[in-house]
PDB file of N, CA, C and O in Angstrom:
ATOM      1  N   MET A 139       0.837  -1.188   0.000  1.00 43.00           N
ATOM      2  CA  MET A 139       0.000   0.000   0.000  1.00 43.00           C
ATOM      3  C   MET A 139       0.876   1.244   0.000  1.00 43.00           C
ATOM      4  O   MET A 139       1.814   1.357   0.774  1.00 43.00           O
ATOM      5  N   ASN A 140       0.567   2.207  -0.863  1.00 51.00           N
ATOM      6  CA  ASN A 140       1.335   3.442  -0.965  1.00 51.00           C
ATOM      7  C   ASN A 140       0.794   4.453   0.043  1.00 51.00           C
ATOM      8  O   ASN A 140      -0.375   4.826  -0.014  1.00 51.00           O
ATOM      9  N   THR A 141       1.631   4.889   0.978  1.00 61.00           N
ATOM     10  CA  THR A 141       1.187   5.826   2.011  1.00 61.00           C
ATOM     11  C   THR A 141       1.704   7.234   1.755  1.00 61.00           C
ATOM     12  O   THR A 141       1.687   8.061   2.643  1.00 61.00           O
ATOM     13  N   THR A 142       2.156   7.504   0.531  1.00 76.00           N
ATOM     14  CA  THR A 142       2.645   8.827   0.190  1.00 76.00           C
ATOM     15  C   THR A 142       1.492   9.820   0.245  1.00 76.00           C
ATOM     16  O   THR A 142       0.439   9.593  -0.338  1.00 76.00           O
ATOM     17  N   LYS A 143       1.712  10.896   0.961  1.00 89.00           N
ATOM     18  CA  LYS A 143       0.682  11.923   1.093  1.00 89.00           C
ATOM     19  C   LYS A 143       0.851  12.962  -0.009  1.00 89.00           C
ATOM     20  O   LYS A 143       1.935  13.505  -0.200  1.00 89.00           O
ATOM     21  N   ARG A 144      -0.218  13.240  -0.708  1.00 95.00           N
ATOM     22  CA  ARG A 144      -0.224  14.286  -1.721  1.00 95.00           C
ATOM     23  C   ARG A 144      -0.645  15.589  -1.070  1.00 95.00           C
ATOM     24  O   ARG A 144      -1.658  15.643  -0.379  1.00 95.00           O
ATOM     25  N   ILE A 145       0.110  16.629  -1.317  1.00 97.00           N
ATOM     26  CA  ILE A 145      -0.229  17.952  -0.797  1.00 97.00           C
ATOM     27  C   ILE A 145      -0.569  18.840  -1.979  1.00 97.00           C
ATOM     28  O   ILE A 145       0.274  19.124  -2.827  1.00 97.00           O
ATOM     29  N   TYR A 146      -1.823  19.262  -2.038  1.00 97.00           N
ATOM     30  CA  TYR A 146      -2.299  20.115  -3.124  1.00 97.00           C
ATOM     31  C   TYR A 146      -2.264  21.593  -2.733  1.00 97.00           C
ATOM     32  O   TYR A 146      -2.288  22.460  -3.600  1.00 97.00           O
ATOM     33  N   SER A 147      -2.236  21.896  -1.451  1.00 96.00           N
ATOM     34  CA  SER A 147      -2.256  23.269  -0.950  1.00 96.00           C
ATOM     35  C   SER A 147      -0.874  23.906  -1.049  1.00 96.00           C
ATOM     36  O   SER A 147       0.094  23.425  -0.444  1.00 96.00           O
ATOM     37  N   ILE A 148      -0.787  24.995  -1.792  1.00 97.00           N
ATOM     38  CA  ILE A 148       0.487  25.714  -1.901  1.00 97.00           C
ATOM     39  C   ILE A 148       0.883  26.257  -0.529  1.00 97.00           C
ATOM     40  O   ILE A 148       2.064  26.221  -0.165  1.00 97.00           O
ATOM     41  N   ASN A 149      -0.073  26.731   0.247  1.00 96.00           N
ATOM     42  CA  ASN A 149       0.245  27.270   1.574  1.00 96.00           C
ATOM     43  C   ASN A 149       0.827  26.195   2.492  1.00 96.00           C
ATOM     44  O   ASN A 149       1.825  26.430   3.176  1.00 96.00           O
ATOM     45  N   LEU A 150       0.213  25.025   2.503  1.00 97.00           N
ATOM     46  CA  LEU A 150       0.729  23.934   3.326  1.00 97.00           C
ATOM     47  C   LEU A 150       2.107  23.498   2.829  1.00 97.00           C
ATOM     48  O   LEU A 150       3.024  23.305   3.622  1.00 97.00           O
ATOM     49  N   GLY A 151       2.254  23.354   1.537  1.00 97.00           N
ATOM     50  CA  GLY A 151       3.548  22.972   0.979  1.00 97.00           C
ATOM     51  C   GLY A 151       4.635  23.976   1.311  1.00 97.00           C
ATOM     52  O   GLY A 151       5.750  23.605   1.680  1.00 97.00           O
ATOM     53  N   ALA A 152       4.308  25.258   1.217  1.00 98.00           N
ATOM     54  CA  ALA A 152       5.277  26.310   1.538  1.00 98.00           C
ATOM     55  C   ALA A 152       5.637  26.277   3.020  1.00 98.00           C
ATOM     56  O   ALA A 152       6.797  26.475   3.389  1.00 98.00           O
ATOM     57  N   TYR A 153       4.659  26.025   3.868  1.00 97.00           N
ATOM     58  CA  TYR A 153       4.927  25.945   5.303  1.00 97.00           C
ATOM     59  C   TYR A 153       5.870  24.787   5.605  1.00 97.00           C
ATOM     60  O   TYR A 153       6.835  24.937   6.351  1.00 97.00           O
ATOM     61  N   VAL A 154       5.595  23.633   5.007  1.00 97.00           N
ATOM     62  CA  VAL A 154       6.459  22.472   5.230  1.00 97.00           C
ATOM     63  C   VAL A 154       7.866  22.766   4.715  1.00 97.00           C
ATOM     64  O   VAL A 154       8.860  22.484   5.388  1.00 97.00           O
ATOM     65  N   MET A 155       7.966  23.350   3.524  1.00 97.00           N
ATOM     66  CA  MET A 155       9.283  23.693   2.969  1.00 97.00           C
ATOM     67  C   MET A 155      10.045  24.630   3.891  1.00 97.00           C
ATOM     68  O   MET A 155      11.223  24.435   4.177  1.00 97.00           O
ATOM     69  N   ALA A 156       9.372  25.671   4.349  1.00 97.00           N
ATOM     70  CA  ALA A 156      10.036  26.705   5.143  1.00 97.00           C
ATOM     71  C   ALA A 156      10.423  26.219   6.535  1.00 97.00           C
ATOM     72  O   ALA A 156      11.400  26.702   7.103  1.00 97.00           O
ATOM     73  N   THR A 157       9.679  25.275   7.074  1.00 96.00           N
ATOM     74  CA  THR A 157       9.984  24.818   8.436  1.00 96.00           C
ATOM     75  C   THR A 157      10.910  23.606   8.478  1.00 96.00           C
ATOM     76  O   THR A 157      11.532  23.355   9.513  1.00 96.00           O
ATOM     77  N   THR A 158      11.001  22.862   7.359  1.00 96.00           N
ATOM     78  CA  THR A 158      11.848  21.670   7.356  1.00 96.00           C
ATOM     79  C   THR A 158      13.080  21.800   6.467  1.00 96.00           C
ATOM     80  O   THR A 158      13.975  20.965   6.532  1.00 96.00           O
ATOM     81  N   ASN A 159      13.088  22.809   5.605  1.00 95.00           N
ATOM     82  CA  ASN A 159      14.155  22.985   4.606  1.00 95.00           C
ATOM     83  C   ASN A 159      14.237  21.811   3.640  1.00 95.00           C
ATOM     84  O   ASN A 159      15.299  21.532   3.093  1.00 95.00           O
ATOM     85  N   LEU A 160      13.130  21.125   3.434  1.00 96.00           N
ATOM     86  CA  LEU A 160      13.059  20.034   2.464  1.00 96.00           C
ATOM     87  C   LEU A 160      12.323  20.505   1.219  1.00 96.00           C
ATOM     88  O   LEU A 160      11.359  21.268   1.313  1.00 96.00           O
ATOM     89  N   LEU A 161      12.773  20.036   0.079  1.00 95.00           N
ATOM     90  CA  LEU A 161      12.106  20.363  -1.177  1.00 95.00           C
ATOM     91  C   LEU A 161      11.199  19.207  -1.581  1.00 95.00           C
ATOM     92  O   LEU A 161      11.609  18.048  -1.535  1.00 95.00           O
ATOM     93  N   PRO A 162       9.979  19.534  -2.010  1.00 96.00           N
ATOM     94  CA  PRO A 162       9.067  18.467  -2.414  1.00 96.00           C
ATOM     95  C   PRO A 162       9.315  18.045  -3.858  1.00 96.00           C
ATOM     96  O   PRO A 162       9.916  18.769  -4.653  1.00 96.00           O
ATOM     97  N   GLU A 163       8.809  16.872  -4.173  1.00 96.00           N
ATOM     98  CA  GLU A 163       8.741  16.457  -5.567  1.00 96.00           C
ATOM     99  C   GLU A 163       7.416  17.008  -6.091  1.00 96.00           C
ATOM    100  O   GLU A 163       6.376  16.863  -5.448  1.00 96.00           O
ATOM    101  N   LEU A 164       7.443  17.668  -7.220  1.00 96.00           N
ATOM    102  CA  LEU A 164       6.243  18.257  -7.806  1.00 96.00           C
ATOM    103  C   LEU A 164       5.750  17.340  -8.916  1.00 96.00           C
ATOM    104  O   LEU A 164       6.497  17.020  -9.847  1.00 96.00           O
ATOM    105  N   LEU A 165       4.499  16.894  -8.801  1.00 95.00           N
ATOM    106  CA  LEU A 165       3.939  15.939  -9.749  1.00 95.00           C
ATOM    107  C   LEU A 165       2.595  16.436 -10.261  1.00 95.00           C
ATOM    108  O   LEU A 165       1.923  17.236  -9.613  1.00 95.00           O
ATOM    109  N   LEU A 166       2.197  15.929 -11.420  1.00 94.00           N
ATOM    110  CA  LEU A 166       0.928  16.314 -12.027  1.00 94.00           C
ATOM    111  C   LEU A 166      -0.082  15.189 -11.849  1.00 94.00           C
ATOM    112  O   LEU A 166       0.184  14.035 -12.204  1.00 94.00           O
ATOM    113  N   ASP A 167      -1.238  15.517 -11.292  1.00 93.00           N
ATOM    114  CA  ASP A 167      -2.331  14.568 -11.152  1.00 93.00           C
ATOM    115  C   ASP A 167      -2.953  14.397 -12.541  1.00 93.00           C
ATOM    116  O   ASP A 167      -3.451  15.356 -13.123  1.00 93.00           O
ATOM    117  N   GLU A 168      -2.889  13.190 -13.065  1.00 91.00           N
ATOM    118  CA  GLU A 168      -3.357  12.924 -14.426  1.00 91.00           C
ATOM    119  C   GLU A 168      -4.856  13.177 -14.598  1.00 91.00           C
ATOM    120  O   GLU A 168      -5.288  13.618 -15.654  1.00 91.00           O
ATOM    121  N   GLU A 169      -5.636  12.899 -13.578  1.00 94.00           N
ATOM    122  CA  GLU A 169      -7.086  13.072 -13.684  1.00 94.00           C
ATOM    123  C   GLU A 169      -7.502  14.528 -13.657  1.00 94.00           C
ATOM    124  O   GLU A 169      -8.275  14.979 -14.489  1.00 94.00           O
ATOM    125  N   SER A 170      -6.995  15.277 -12.670  1.00 93.00           N
ATOM    126  CA  SER A 170      -7.437  16.661 -12.495  1.00 93.00           C
ATOM    127  C   SER A 170      -6.531  17.677 -13.171  1.00 93.00           C
ATOM    128  O   SER A 170      -6.861  18.858 -13.198  1.00 93.00           O
ATOM    129  N   GLN A 171      -5.369  17.223 -13.668  1.00 92.00           N
ATOM    130  CA  GLN A 171      -4.376  18.117 -14.271  1.00 92.00           C
ATOM    131  C   GLN A 171      -3.932  19.200 -13.290  1.00 92.00           C
ATOM    132  O   GLN A 171      -3.638  20.328 -13.656  1.00 92.00           O
ATOM    133  N   THR A 172      -3.902  18.842 -12.008  1.00 94.00           N
ATOM    134  CA  THR A 172      -3.487  19.727 -10.925  1.00 94.00           C
ATOM    135  C   THR A 172      -2.158  19.240 -10.381  1.00 94.00           C
ATOM    136  O   THR A 172      -1.946  18.045 -10.221  1.00 94.00           O
ATOM    137  N   TYR A 173      -1.265  20.187 -10.081  1.00 96.00           N
ATOM    138  CA  TYR A 173       0.017  19.815  -9.501  1.00 96.00           C
ATOM    139  C   TYR A 173      -0.140  19.561  -8.010  1.00 96.00           C
ATOM    140  O   TYR A 173      -0.949  20.197  -7.335  1.00 96.00           O
ATOM    141  N   TYR A 174       0.645  18.624  -7.513  1.00 97.00           N
ATOM    142  CA  TYR A 174       0.684  18.352  -6.084  1.00 97.00           C
ATOM    143  C   TYR A 174       2.126  18.110  -5.676  1.00 97.00           C
ATOM    144  O   TYR A 174       2.995  17.888  -6.514  1.00 97.00           O
ATOM    145  N   MET A 175       2.378  18.196  -4.367  1.00 97.00           N
ATOM    146  CA  MET A 175       3.720  18.023  -3.825  1.00 97.00           C
ATOM    147  C   MET A 175       3.781  16.754  -2.996  1.00 97.00           C
ATOM    148  O   MET A 175       2.806  16.401  -2.331  1.00 97.00           O
ATOM    149  N   VAL A 176       4.939  16.116  -3.050  1.00 97.00           N
ATOM    150  CA  VAL A 176       5.206  14.952  -2.213  1.00 97.00           C
ATOM    151  C   VAL A 176       6.531  15.204  -1.507  1.00 97.00           C
ATOM    152  O   VAL A 176       7.545  15.454  -2.156  1.00 97.00           O
ATOM    153  N   PHE A 177       6.498  15.179  -0.184  1.00 97.00           N
ATOM    154  CA  PHE A 177       7.691  15.374   0.627  1.00 97.00           C
ATOM    155  C   PHE A 177       8.210  14.024   1.096  1.00 97.00           C
ATOM    156  O   PHE A 177       7.440  13.066   1.203  1.00 97.00           O
ATOM    157  N   PRO A 178       9.494  13.945   1.429  1.00 94.00           N
ATOM    158  CA  PRO A 178       9.996  12.707   2.031  1.00 94.00           C
ATOM    159  C   PRO A 178       9.218  12.419   3.318  1.00 94.00           C
ATOM    160  O   PRO A 178       8.836  13.338   4.041  1.00 94.00           O
ATOM    161  N   GLN A 179       8.981  11.147   3.580  1.00 93.00           N
ATOM    162  CA  GLN A 179       8.272  10.789   4.799  1.00 93.00           C
ATOM    163  C   GLN A 179       9.250  10.794   5.962  1.00 93.00           C
ATOM    164  O   GLN A 179      10.204  10.020   5.987  1.00 93.00           O
ATOM    165  N   CYS A 180       9.031  11.718   6.893  1.00 94.00           N
ATOM    166  CA  CYS A 180       9.880  11.798   8.078  1.00 94.00           C
ATOM    167  C   CYS A 180       9.098  12.507   9.186  1.00 94.00           C
ATOM    168  O   CYS A 180       8.050  13.109   8.945  1.00 94.00           O
ATOM    169  N   ALA A 181       9.634  12.457  10.383  1.00 95.00           N
ATOM    170  CA  ALA A 181       8.960  13.063  11.540  1.00 95.00           C
ATOM    171  C   ALA A 181       8.820  14.573  11.377  1.00 95.00           C
ATOM    172  O   ALA A 181       7.812  15.149  11.783  1.00 95.00           O
ATOM    173  N   GLY A 182       9.811  15.231  10.787  1.00 95.00           N
ATOM    174  CA  GLY A 182       9.761  16.680  10.616  1.00 95.00           C
ATOM    175  C   GLY A 182       8.613  17.118   9.730  1.00 95.00           C
ATOM    176  O   GLY A 182       7.923  18.106  10.016  1.00 95.00           O
ATOM    177  N   VAL A 183       8.395  16.386   8.648  1.00 96.00           N
ATOM    178  CA  VAL A 183       7.287  16.713   7.737  1.00 96.00           C
ATOM    179  C   VAL A 183       5.953  16.456   8.433  1.00 96.00           C
ATOM    180  O   VAL A 183       5.037  17.282   8.367  1.00 96.00           O
ATOM    181  N   ALA A 184       5.831  15.344   9.120  1.00 95.00           N
ATOM    182  CA  ALA A 184       4.592  15.029   9.835  1.00 95.00           C
ATOM    183  C   ALA A 184       4.278  16.084  10.887  1.00 95.00           C
ATOM    184  O   ALA A 184       3.133  16.527  11.031  1.00 95.00           O
ATOM    185  N   THR A 185       5.314  16.544  11.597  1.00 94.00           N
ATOM    186  CA  THR A 185       5.127  17.579  12.613  1.00 94.00           C
ATOM    187  C   THR A 185       4.698  18.898  11.977  1.00 94.00           C
ATOM    188  O   THR A 185       3.786  19.567  12.469  1.00 94.00           O
ATOM    189  N   ALA A 186       5.333  19.260  10.880  1.00 95.00           N
ATOM    190  CA  ALA A 186       4.994  20.521  10.200  1.00 95.00           C
ATOM    191  C   ALA A 186       3.546  20.511   9.717  1.00 95.00           C
ATOM    192  O   ALA A 186       2.821  21.496   9.875  1.00 95.00           O
ATOM    193  N   ILE A 187       3.116  19.395   9.144  1.00 94.00           N
ATOM    194  CA  ILE A 187       1.725  19.291   8.675  1.00 94.00           C
ATOM    195  C   ILE A 187       0.759  19.396   9.846  1.00 94.00           C
ATOM    196  O   ILE A 187      -0.240  20.107   9.781  1.00 94.00           O
ATOM    197  N   ARG A 188       1.064  18.707  10.926  1.00 94.00           N
ATOM    198  CA  ARG A 188       0.208  18.755  12.126  1.00 94.00           C
ATOM    199  C   ARG A 188       0.136  20.178  12.684  1.00 94.00           C
ATOM    200  O   ARG A 188      -0.943  20.660  13.039  1.00 94.00           O
ATOM    201  N   GLN A 189       1.271  20.880  12.761  1.00 94.00           N
ATOM    202  CA  GLN A 189       1.286  22.252  13.265  1.00 94.00           C
ATOM    203  C   GLN A 189       0.457  23.162  12.373  1.00 94.00           C
ATOM    204  O   GLN A 189      -0.302  24.002  12.861  1.00 94.00           O
ATOM    205  N   PHE A 190       0.609  23.007  11.069  1.00 95.00           N
ATOM    206  CA  PHE A 190      -0.127  23.859  10.134  1.00 95.00           C
ATOM    207  C   PHE A 190      -1.629  23.661  10.276  1.00 95.00           C
ATOM    208  O   PHE A 190      -2.388  24.626  10.265  1.00 95.00           O
ATOM    209  N   LYS A 191      -2.043  22.414  10.438  1.00 93.00           N
ATOM    210  CA  LYS A 191      -3.473  22.100  10.476  1.00 93.00           C
ATOM    211  C   LYS A 191      -4.116  22.293  11.840  1.00 93.00           C
ATOM    212  O   LYS A 191      -5.296  22.636  11.927  1.00 93.00           O
ATOM    213  N   CYS A 192      -3.383  22.072  12.917  1.00 90.00           N
ATOM    214  CA  CYS A 192      -4.004  22.026  14.243  1.00 90.00           C
ATOM    215  C   CYS A 192      -3.698  23.228  15.123  1.00 90.00           C
ATOM    216  O   CYS A 192      -4.544  23.654  15.893  1.00 90.00           O
ATOM    217  N   ASP A 193      -2.505  23.704  15.067  1.00 74.00           N
ATOM    218  CA  ASP A 193      -2.094  24.767  15.980  1.00 74.00           C
ATOM    219  C   ASP A 193      -2.269  26.136  15.334  1.00 74.00           C
ATOM    220  O   ASP A 193      -2.910  26.279  14.304  1.00 74.00           O
ATOM    221  N   ASN A 194      -1.670  27.102  15.942  1.00 83.00           N
ATOM    222  CA  ASN A 194      -1.601  28.445  15.389  1.00 83.00           C
ATOM    223  C   ASN A 194      -0.185  28.606  14.830  1.00 83.00           C
ATOM    224  O   ASN A 194       0.701  29.082  15.518  1.00 83.00           O
ATOM    225  N   PRO A 195       0.032  28.149  13.579  1.00 87.00           N
ATOM    226  CA  PRO A 195       1.404  28.110  13.066  1.00 87.00           C
ATOM    227  C   PRO A 195       2.005  29.501  12.955  1.00 87.00           C
ATOM    228  O   PRO A 195       1.330  30.449  12.570  1.00 87.00           O
ATOM    229  N   GLN A 196       3.251  29.587  13.328  1.00 89.00           N
ATOM    230  CA  GLN A 196       3.982  30.845  13.218  1.00 89.00           C
ATOM    231  C   GLN A 196       5.236  30.581  12.410  1.00 89.00           C
ATOM    232  O   GLN A 196       5.905  29.564  12.616  1.00 89.00           O
ATOM    233  N   ILE A 197       5.520  31.488  11.509  1.00 92.00           N
ATOM    234  CA  ILE A 197       6.645  31.306  10.619  1.00 92.00           C
ATOM    235  C   ILE A 197       7.152  32.677  10.199  1.00 92.00           C
ATOM    236  O   ILE A 197       6.390  33.644  10.165  1.00 92.00           O
ATOM    237  N   GLU A 198       8.427  32.741   9.885  1.00 94.00           N
ATOM    238  CA  GLU A 198       8.987  33.990   9.364  1.00 94.00           C
ATOM    239  C   GLU A 198       8.397  34.215   7.977  1.00 94.00           C
ATOM    240  O   GLU A 198       8.523  33.364   7.092  1.00 94.00           O
ATOM    241  N   ILE A 199       7.746  35.339   7.792  1.00 95.00           N
ATOM    242  CA  ILE A 199       6.994  35.604   6.559  1.00 95.00           C
ATOM    243  C   ILE A 199       7.892  35.558   5.323  1.00 95.00           C
ATOM    244  O   ILE A 199       7.486  35.066   4.272  1.00 95.00           O
ATOM    245  N   HIS A 200       9.125  36.032   5.430  1.00 97.00           N
ATOM    246  CA  HIS A 200      10.035  36.027   4.282  1.00 97.00           C
ATOM    247  C   HIS A 200      10.294  34.588   3.807  1.00 97.00           C
ATOM    248  O   HIS A 200      10.260  34.313   2.599  1.00 97.00           O
ATOM    249  N   ASN A 201      10.535  33.671   4.720  1.00 96.00           N
ATOM    250  CA  ASN A 201      10.771  32.275   4.360  1.00 96.00           C
ATOM    251  C   ASN A 201       9.537  31.650   3.719  1.00 96.00           C
ATOM    252  O   ASN A 201       9.633  30.892   2.751  1.00 96.00           O
ATOM    253  N   PHE A 202       8.380  31.965   4.266  1.00 96.00           N
ATOM    254  CA  PHE A 202       7.126  31.434   3.746  1.00 96.00           C
ATOM    255  C   PHE A 202       6.870  31.934   2.320  1.00 96.00           C
ATOM    256  O   PHE A 202       6.568  31.152   1.418  1.00 96.00           O
ATOM    257  N   LEU A 203       7.030  33.233   2.100  1.00 97.00           N
ATOM    258  CA  LEU A 203       6.806  33.804   0.771  1.00 97.00           C
ATOM    259  C   LEU A 203       7.834  33.297  -0.237  1.00 97.00           C
ATOM    260  O   LEU A 203       7.511  33.064  -1.408  1.00 97.00           O
ATOM    261  N   HIS A 204       9.060  33.107   0.214  1.00 97.00           N
ATOM    262  CA  HIS A 204      10.093  32.571  -0.663  1.00 97.00           C
ATOM    263  C   HIS A 204       9.733  31.140  -1.093  1.00 97.00           C
ATOM    264  O   HIS A 204       9.907  30.763  -2.269  1.00 97.00           O
ATOM    265  N   ALA A 205       9.221  30.350  -0.183  1.00 97.00           N
ATOM    266  CA  ALA A 205       8.815  28.980  -0.500  1.00 97.00           C
ATOM    267  C   ALA A 205       7.656  28.975  -1.495  1.00 97.00           C
ATOM    268  O   ALA A 205       7.645  28.170  -2.437  1.00 97.00           O
ATOM    269  N   ILE A 206       6.684  29.870  -1.303  1.00 97.00           N
ATOM    270  CA  ILE A 206       5.569  29.983  -2.256  1.00 97.00           C
ATOM    271  C   ILE A 206       6.106  30.324  -3.641  1.00 97.00           C
ATOM    272  O   ILE A 206       5.689  29.734  -4.646  1.00 97.00           O
ATOM    273  N   LYS A 207       7.032  31.251  -3.703  1.00 97.00           N
ATOM    274  CA  LYS A 207       7.619  31.642  -4.982  1.00 97.00           C
ATOM    275  C   LYS A 207       8.311  30.452  -5.650  1.00 97.00           C
ATOM    276  O   LYS A 207       8.155  30.230  -6.854  1.00 97.00           O
ATOM    277  N   GLN A 208       9.058  29.673  -4.878  1.00 97.00           N
ATOM    278  CA  GLN A 208       9.738  28.499  -5.428  1.00 97.00           C
ATOM    279  C   GLN A 208       8.735  27.492  -6.005  1.00 97.00           C
ATOM    280  O   GLN A 208       8.951  26.946  -7.089  1.00 97.00           O
ATOM    281  N   ILE A 209       7.661  27.261  -5.288  1.00 97.00           N
ATOM    282  CA  ILE A 209       6.643  26.315  -5.746  1.00 97.00           C
ATOM    283  C   ILE A 209       6.015  26.802  -7.049  1.00 97.00           C
ATOM    284  O   ILE A 209       5.894  26.050  -8.018  1.00 97.00           O
ATOM    285  N   ARG A 210       5.644  28.055  -7.081  1.00 96.00           N
ATOM    286  CA  ARG A 210       4.995  28.607  -8.288  1.00 96.00           C
ATOM    287  C   ARG A 210       5.938  28.603  -9.485  1.00 96.00           C
ATOM    288  O   ARG A 210       5.526  28.320 -10.611  1.00 96.00           O
ATOM    289  N   GLU A 211       7.218  28.921  -9.246  1.00 96.00           N
ATOM    290  CA  GLU A 211       8.192  28.886 -10.341  1.00 96.00           C
ATOM    291  C   GLU A 211       8.378  27.465 -10.849  1.00 96.00           C
ATOM    292  O   GLU A 211       8.489  27.253 -12.063  1.00 96.00           O
ATOM    293  N   SER A 212       8.394  26.494  -9.959  1.00 95.00           N
ATOM    294  CA  SER A 212       8.518  25.094 -10.370  1.00 95.00           C
ATOM    295  C   SER A 212       7.317  24.658 -11.189  1.00 95.00           C
ATOM    296  O   SER A 212       7.461  23.961 -12.195  1.00 95.00           O
ATOM    297  N   MET A 213       6.129  25.068 -10.762  1.00 94.00           N
ATOM    298  CA  MET A 213       4.923  24.731 -11.510  1.00 94.00           C
ATOM    299  C   MET A 213       4.965  25.374 -12.896  1.00 94.00           C
ATOM    300  O   MET A 213       4.636  24.725 -13.894  1.00 94.00           O
ATOM    301  N   GLY A 214       5.373  26.621 -12.963  1.00 93.00           N
ATOM    302  CA  GLY A 214       5.453  27.320 -14.242  1.00 93.00           C
ATOM    303  C   GLY A 214       6.468  26.675 -15.173  1.00 93.00           C
ATOM    304  O   GLY A 214       6.210  26.519 -16.373  1.00 93.00           O
ATOM    305  N   ALA A 215       7.595  26.273 -14.636  1.00 93.00           N
ATOM    306  CA  ALA A 215       8.623  25.625 -15.447  1.00 93.00           C
ATOM    307  C   ALA A 215       8.116  24.294 -16.001  1.00 93.00           C
ATOM    308  O   ALA A 215       8.394  23.947 -17.142  1.00 93.00           O
ATOM    309  N   ARG A 216       7.368  23.569 -15.187  1.00 89.00           N
ATOM    310  CA  ARG A 216       6.831  22.273 -15.647  1.00 89.00           C
ATOM    311  C   ARG A 216       5.764  22.456 -16.709  1.00 89.00           C
ATOM    312  O   ARG A 216       5.673  21.677 -17.641  1.00 89.00           O
ATOM    313  N   ARG A 217       4.951  23.506 -16.546  1.00 86.00           N
ATOM    314  CA  ARG A 217       3.889  23.764 -17.552  1.00 86.00           C
ATOM    315  C   ARG A 217       4.511  24.166 -18.886  1.00 86.00           C
ATOM    316  O   ARG A 217       4.027  23.779 -19.932  1.00 86.00           O
ATOM    317  N   ASN A 218       5.545  24.983 -18.820  1.00 83.00           N
ATOM    318  CA  ASN A 218       6.140  25.544 -20.036  1.00 83.00           C
ATOM    319  C   ASN A 218       7.290  24.715 -20.585  1.00 83.00           C
ATOM    320  O   ASN A 218       7.842  25.054 -21.612  1.00 83.00           O
ATOM    321  N   GLY A 219       7.695  23.699 -19.846  1.00 70.00           N
ATOM    322  CA  GLY A 219       8.882  22.948 -20.272  1.00 70.00           C
ATOM    323  C   GLY A 219       8.538  21.603 -20.661  1.00 70.00           C
ATOM    324  O   GLY A 219       8.901  20.801 -21.347  1.00 70.00           O
TER     325      GLY A 219
END
């Protein structure tokens, strides 16, 4: 059974990137033609997702915005490349 979690939310993906310093794999969902992110499975990623969803997540805004920019640029490169 594949337990890889797909993350479709750019905000969640950016939060995980900014708090773990991990880069996701960006993939295209064949059915919906929507991009999603897959992060390595580790405790840091699980904690970041839990914090984003359950707590009042706090993050340095510059890091968060930079991560969003990276995700969007990756999506644009994949669409155009």
